[in-house]
Tab-separated table of C-alpha atoms in Angstrom:
chain	number	residue	atom	x	y	z
A	1	MET	CA	5.617	0.385	-10.852
A	2	ILE	CA	4.911	-0.284	-7.178
A	3	VAL	CA	7.587	-1.491	-4.769
A	4	LEU	CA	6.755	-2.866	-1.335
A	5	THR	CA	9.551	-2.771	1.230
A	6	ILE	CA	8.613	-4.595	4.422
A	7	ASP	CA	10.707	-4.440	7.593
A	8	GLN	CA	10.255	-6.529	10.747
A	9	ARG	CA	9.467	-4.440	13.823
A	10	GLY	CA	11.594	-4.941	16.928
A	11	SER	CA	13.841	-7.401	15.139
A	12	THR	CA	16.804	-6.566	17.363
A	13	TYR	CA	15.103	-8.374	20.242
A	14	ALA	CA	12.947	-10.888	18.382
A	15	ALA	CA	13.396	-14.030	16.320
A	16	ASP	CA	13.856	-13.707	12.563
A	17	ARG	CA	10.389	-13.923	10.975
A	18	VAL	CA	11.472	-13.351	7.381
A	19	PRO	CA	11.195	-17.020	6.283
A	20	GLU	CA	7.702	-17.127	7.768
A	21	ILE	CA	6.516	-13.971	6.035
A	22	LEU	CA	8.073	-14.944	2.700
A	23	ALA	CA	6.128	-18.211	2.760
A	24	GLU	CA	2.976	-16.273	3.641
A	25	LEU	CA	3.513	-13.727	0.859
A	26	ALA	CA	4.123	-16.518	-1.651
A	27	HIS	CA	0.799	-18.062	-0.648
A	28	LEU	CA	-1.079	-14.753	-0.769
A	29	THR	CA	0.266	-13.840	-4.221
A	30	ARG	CA	-0.169	-17.265	-5.800
A	31	ASP	CA	-2.579	-17.049	-8.745
A	32	ARG	CA	-2.956	-13.287	-8.184
A	33	ALA	CA	-2.391	-10.796	-10.963
A	34	GLY	CA	-0.112	-7.843	-10.304
A	35	LEU	CA	3.122	-9.382	-9.028
A	36	VAL	CA	6.125	-8.703	-11.297
A	37	VAL	CA	9.125	-9.793	-9.193
A	38	PRO	CA	8.440	-12.107	-6.197
A	39	PHE	CA	9.177	-11.081	-2.642
A	40	GLU	CA	12.569	-11.986	-1.256
A	41	ARG	CA	14.883	-11.049	1.585
A	42	THR	CA	16.953	-8.024	0.592
A	43	VAL	CA	19.048	-7.284	3.671
A	44	GLY	CA	18.728	-8.235	7.330
A	45	ASP	CA	15.087	-8.654	8.294
A	46	GLU	CA	13.705	-6.811	5.295
A	47	VAL	CA	11.814	-8.189	2.298
A	48	GLN	CA	10.877	-6.560	-0.969
A	49	GLY	CA	8.788	-7.212	-4.056
A	50	ILE	CA	7.827	-5.424	-7.263
A	51	LEU	CA	4.225	-5.018	-8.409
A	52	GLU	CA	2.968	-3.777	-11.741
A	53	ALA	CA	1.458	-0.360	-12.280
A	54	GLY	CA	-2.291	-0.098	-12.653
A	55	ARG	CA	-5.312	-1.725	-11.095
A	56	ALA	CA	-4.013	-5.255	-10.531
A	57	GLY	CA	-0.804	-4.143	-8.849
A	58	ALA	CA	-2.575	-1.511	-6.747
A	59	GLU	CA	-5.208	-3.973	-5.533
A	60	LEU	CA	-2.544	-6.492	-4.587
A	61	ALA	CA	-0.471	-3.832	-2.811
A	62	VAL	CA	-3.440	-2.698	-0.711
A	63	ASP	CA	-4.431	-6.264	0.164
A	64	LEU	CA	-0.886	-7.198	1.212
A	65	ALA	CA	-0.343	-4.006	3.194
A	66	LEU	CA	-3.553	-4.420	5.191
A	67	HIS	CA	-2.825	-8.112	5.775
A	68	LEU	CA	0.644	-7.332	7.138
A	69	LEU	CA	-0.627	-4.457	9.277
A	70	ARG	CA	-3.101	-6.792	10.924
A	71	ASP	CA	-0.138	-8.845	12.110
A	72	GLN	CA	1.313	-5.661	13.712
A	73	GLY	CA	4.826	-7.044	13.394
A	74	TRP	CA	5.865	-5.205	10.231
A	75	SER	CA	6.494	-1.725	8.881
A	76	ILE	CA	5.421	-1.289	5.260
A	77	GLY	CA	6.801	1.202	2.781
A	78	ILE	CA	5.068	1.585	-0.579
A	79	GLY	CA	7.102	3.306	-3.267
A	80	VAL	CA	5.649	4.271	-6.636
A	81	GLY	CA	7.793	5.252	-9.565
A	82	GLN	CA	10.035	4.250	-12.413
A	83	VAL	CA	12.038	1.009	-12.251
A	84	ASP	CA	15.041	0.658	-14.516
A	85	GLY	CA	14.795	-2.035	-17.177
A	86	PRO	CA	15.252	-4.748	-17.978
A	87	LEU	CA	13.783	-6.145	-14.791
A	88	PRO	CA	16.014	-8.615	-12.946
A	89	ALA	CA	14.852	-11.941	-11.527
A	90	VAL	CA	15.299	-10.704	-7.939
A	91	SER	CA	14.278	-7.310	-6.566
A	92	ARG	CA	17.568	-6.599	-4.770
A	93	GLU	CA	19.262	-6.269	-8.167
A	94	ALA	CA	16.763	-3.701	-9.456
A	95	ARG	CA	17.003	0.052	-9.180
A	96	GLY	CA	14.952	3.131	-9.900
A	97	PHE	CA	12.952	5.879	-8.222
A	98	ALA	CA	10.356	3.409	-6.910
A	99	PHE	CA	12.997	1.761	-4.704
A	100	TYR	CA	14.297	5.035	-3.268
A	101	ARG	CA	10.750	6.096	-2.476
A	102	ALA	CA	9.932	2.746	-0.868
A	103	ARG	CA	13.052	3.203	1.293
A	104	ASP	CA	11.926	6.651	2.431
A	105	ALA	CA	8.435	5.308	3.049
A	106	VAL	CA	9.490	2.364	5.217
A	107	GLU	CA	11.734	4.611	7.300
A	108	ARG	CA	8.739	6.869	7.995
A	109	ALA	CA	6.534	3.868	8.695
A	110	LYS	CA	8.932	2.667	11.407
A	111	THR	CA	8.158	5.768	13.463
A	112	ARG	CA	4.464	4.893	13.701
A	113	SER	CA	2.618	2.705	16.148
A	114	LYS	CA	1.942	-0.982	15.621
A	115	GLY	CA	-0.980	-1.650	13.337
A	116	THR	CA	-0.666	1.654	11.479
A	117	SER	CA	3.010	1.494	10.468
A	118	VAL	CA	2.593	2.185	6.757
A	119	ALA	CA	3.746	5.033	4.525
A	120	VAL	CA	3.481	5.798	0.813
A	121	GLU	CA	5.851	7.777	-1.419
A	122	GLY	CA	5.104	8.607	-5.028
A	123	PRO	CA	6.302	10.917	-7.777
A	124	PRO	CA	5.179	14.480	-7.081
A	125	PRO	CA	3.949	16.723	-9.885
A	126	GLY	CA	6.866	17.577	-12.126
A	127	ALA	CA	8.977	14.570	-11.121
A	128	PRO	CA	11.226	13.289	-13.937
A	129	ASP	CA	9.466	9.919	-14.015
A	130	ARG	CA	5.884	11.175	-13.941
A	131	VAL	CA	3.577	12.047	-16.783
A	132	THR	CA	1.788	15.310	-16.021
A	133	PRO	CA	-1.312	16.600	-17.796
A	134	ALA	CA	-0.471	18.752	-20.810
A	135	ARG	CA	-1.364	22.399	-20.655
A	136	PRO	CA	-3.664	23.834	-23.361
A	137	ALA	CA	-1.760	25.175	-26.354
A	138	ALA	CA	-3.713	28.414	-26.315
A	139	ALA	CA	-6.285	30.119	-24.145
A	140	SER	CA	-8.212	33.333	-24.177
A	141	ARG	CA	-6.851	36.294	-22.231
A	142	ALA	CA	-9.747	36.057	-19.796
A	143	ALA	CA	-9.084	32.392	-19.168
A	144	LYS	CA	-5.368	33.107	-18.761
A	145	ASN	CA	-6.035	35.843	-16.231
A	146	THR	CA	-8.381	33.579	-14.314
A	147	ALA	CA	-5.762	30.832	-14.238
A	148	GLU	CA	-3.106	33.247	-12.987
A	149	ASN	CA	-5.390	34.571	-10.269
A	150	THR	CA	-6.255	31.099	-9.025
A	151	ALA	CA	-2.876	29.407	-9.518
A	152	GLU	CA	-1.895	29.734	-5.894
A	153	ASN	CA	-5.101	28.012	-4.809
A	154	THR	CA	-5.076	25.256	-7.438
A	155	THR	CA	-2.620	22.385	-7.094
A	156	GLU	CA	-2.500	18.868	-8.414
A	157	PRO	CA	-3.607	16.443	-5.660
A	158	ASP	CA	-0.908	14.558	-3.768
A	159	LEU	CA	-2.162	11.056	-4.525
A	160	ALA	CA	0.539	9.369	-2.445
A	161	ALA	CA	-0.506	11.344	0.637
A	162	GLU	CA	-4.156	10.491	0.004
A	163	VAL	CA	-3.414	6.775	-0.365
A	164	GLU	CA	-1.334	6.838	2.808
A	165	ALA	CA	-4.015	8.653	4.811
A	166	LEU	CA	-6.723	6.211	3.772
A	167	LEU	CA	-4.512	3.172	4.382
A	168	ARG	CA	-3.727	4.407	7.873
A	169	LEU	CA	-7.423	5.028	8.507
A	170	LEU	CA	-8.296	1.476	7.457
A	171	ALA	CA	-5.410	0.114	9.511
A	172	ALA	CA	-6.603	2.006	12.597
A	173	ILE	CA	-10.123	0.618	12.173
A	174	ARG	CA	-8.785	-2.910	11.841
A	175	ALA	CA	-6.399	-2.527	14.790
A	176	ARG	CA	-9.358	-1.840	17.073
A	177	ARG	CA	-11.436	-4.752	15.833
A	178	THR	CA	-12.259	-7.402	18.430
A	179	PRO	CA	-11.720	-11.138	17.894
A	180	GLN	CA	-15.495	-11.504	17.477
A	181	GLY	CA	-15.462	-8.730	14.885
A	182	TRP	CA	-12.651	-10.412	12.986
A	183	GLU	CA	-14.503	-13.706	13.089
A	184	VAL	CA	-17.466	-12.125	11.314
A	185	ALA	CA	-15.313	-10.032	8.955
A	186	ASP	CA	-13.209	-13.010	7.875
A	187	THR	CA	-16.278	-15.156	7.300
A	188	LEU	CA	-17.981	-12.427	5.261
A	189	ALA	CA	-14.837	-11.930	3.184
A	190	SER	CA	-14.787	-15.626	2.315
A	191	LEU	CA	-18.298	-15.510	0.833
A	192	PRO	CA	-19.505	-14.186	-2.537
A	193	ASP	CA	-20.867	-10.648	-2.435
A	194	LYS	CA	-24.573	-11.314	-2.694
A	195	PRO	CA	-27.720	-10.911	-0.572
A	196	GLY	CA	-28.059	-13.253	2.369
A	197	ARG	CA	-24.410	-13.324	3.375
A	198	GLN	CA	-25.093	-12.356	6.975
A	199	ARG	CA	-27.604	-15.171	7.311
A	200	ILE	CA	-24.979	-17.627	6.067
A	201	VAL	CA	-22.440	-16.175	8.517
A	202	ALA	CA	-24.907	-16.545	11.369
A	203	GLN	CA	-25.446	-20.193	10.501
A	204	SER	CA	-21.720	-20.786	10.144
A	205	LEU	CA	-20.914	-19.225	13.522
A	206	ALA	CA	-23.992	-20.611	15.265
A	207	VAL	CA	-25.202	-17.169	16.351
A	208	SER	CA	-28.264	-15.087	15.539
A	209	GLU	CA	-28.447	-12.786	12.532
A	210	GLN	CA	-28.934	-9.923	14.985
A	211	ALA	CA	-25.652	-10.798	16.669
A	212	VAL	CA	-23.913	-10.816	13.284
A	213	SER	CA	-25.374	-7.414	12.413
A	214	GLN	CA	-24.175	-5.997	15.727
A	215	ARG	CA	-20.670	-7.326	15.174
A	216	VAL	CA	-20.587	-5.987	11.612
A	217	ARG	CA	-21.508	-2.506	12.849
A	218	ALA	CA	-19.018	-2.589	15.705
A	219	ALA	CA	-16.235	-3.815	13.403
A	220	LEU	CA	-16.965	-1.061	10.837
A	221	TRP	CA	-16.704	-3.772	8.216
A	222	GLN	CA	-19.048	-2.125	5.730
A	223	GLU	CA	-17.128	1.145	6.059
A	224	GLU	CA	-13.870	-0.661	5.335
A	225	GLU	CA	-15.386	-2.344	2.300
A	226	ALA	CA	-16.560	1.033	0.993
A	227	VAL	CA	-13.187	2.765	1.413
A	228	ARG	CA	-10.887	0.010	0.146
A	229	PRO	CA	-11.814	0.408	-3.586
A	230	ILE	CA	-11.099	4.129	-3.312
A	231	VAL	CA	-7.590	3.444	-2.021
A	232	VAL	CA	-6.996	0.992	-4.849
A	233	ARG	CA	-8.246	3.453	-7.465
A	234	LEU	CA	-6.006	6.264	-6.194
A	235	LEU	CA	-2.935	4.037	-6.031
A	236	ALA	CA	-3.667	2.688	-9.520
A	237	GLU	CA	-4.013	6.243	-10.830
A	238	LEU	CA	-0.716	7.272	-9.240
A	239	SER	CA	1.197	4.244	-10.498
A	240	SER	CA	-0.245	4.627	-14.000
A	241	SER	CA	1.155	8.166	-14.195
A	242	VAL	CA	4.729	6.854	-14.116
A	243	ILE	CA	6.874	6.798	-17.250
A	244	VAL	CA	7.545	3.164	-18.145
A	245	ALA	CA	10.307	3.574	-20.737
A	246	PRO	CA	13.359	1.626	-19.487
A	247	ASP	CA	15.752	4.496	-20.172
A	248	ALA	CA	13.462	7.281	-18.979
A	249	VAL	CA	15.470	7.704	-15.799
A	250	SER	CA	18.731	5.986	-15.097
A	251	GLY	CA	21.080	5.757	-12.159
A	252	PRO	CA	20.626	6.530	-8.461
A	253	VAL	CA	19.358	10.089	-8.880
A	254	ALA	CA	18.113	11.532	-5.600
A	255	GLU	CA	14.924	13.559	-5.641
A	256	PRO	CA	14.984	17.051	-4.134
A	257	GLY	CA	14.408	16.848	-0.408
A	258	LYS	CA	14.848	13.068	-0.317
A	259	ARG	CA	17.420	11.177	1.702
A	260	LYS	CA	20.236	9.474	-0.163
A	261	LYS	CA	20.616	6.861	2.561
A	262	MET	CA	20.222	3.414	1.054
A	263	LYS	CA	21.294	1.124	3.886
A	264	ARG	CA	18.641	0.012	6.310
A	265	ALA	CA	18.447	1.316	9.812
A	266	LYS	CA	17.750	-0.978	12.717
A	267	SER	CA	14.095	-1.396	13.547
């Protein structure tokens, strides 16, 4: 499953925005597939929710992360992994590797600049809650020798790192977008994906089609639209590799090299 842990930036010196963001998250997830356990305050100025593995959960996670990063007031940790069953009604009562990874991720995200404060942690190859591709039962000696010779240069891709890198790239693009660029991007996003959208945007904003085209290029909107499905696909692939049996992993088992700290640090 996918766990989103969201922490308010600079909360020590700012007003509590958790009620505001919870209302916003409830609106954004209404009638959307992918949400398993709704977002709620867990501790202090932190909120958390559980999303399902696969395409629907991954698409929702990416949409929510980019929406929150645009606000620049939040650090987002995305943890992918096993969640102990049965699932509780509230996320703070759940446990599993996904929560420990989301904790590590949000702590890393806090160290990054506003607008790009996101991190992703997932099960590495060989993790106890990850399904890894089966090796062939038999192979020819030549094939075996080739595999041995190339083993050091062949590794399973780190999907979590790839998702994180692409999310940060998208976040950086969006953080540099001007108000005029956002005006065009938001209007385009509200329209069906079909020919003639830019003409409709131009009419809606009372500007020329040339002006819309210039803003689209400057905002890198088409580039964002091209990359976003890739991020979703990679996150869906990673989350789908997780063992879903309720008793597959039990208890607060720390992964090698991971922090055991469970209490939140101040933002």
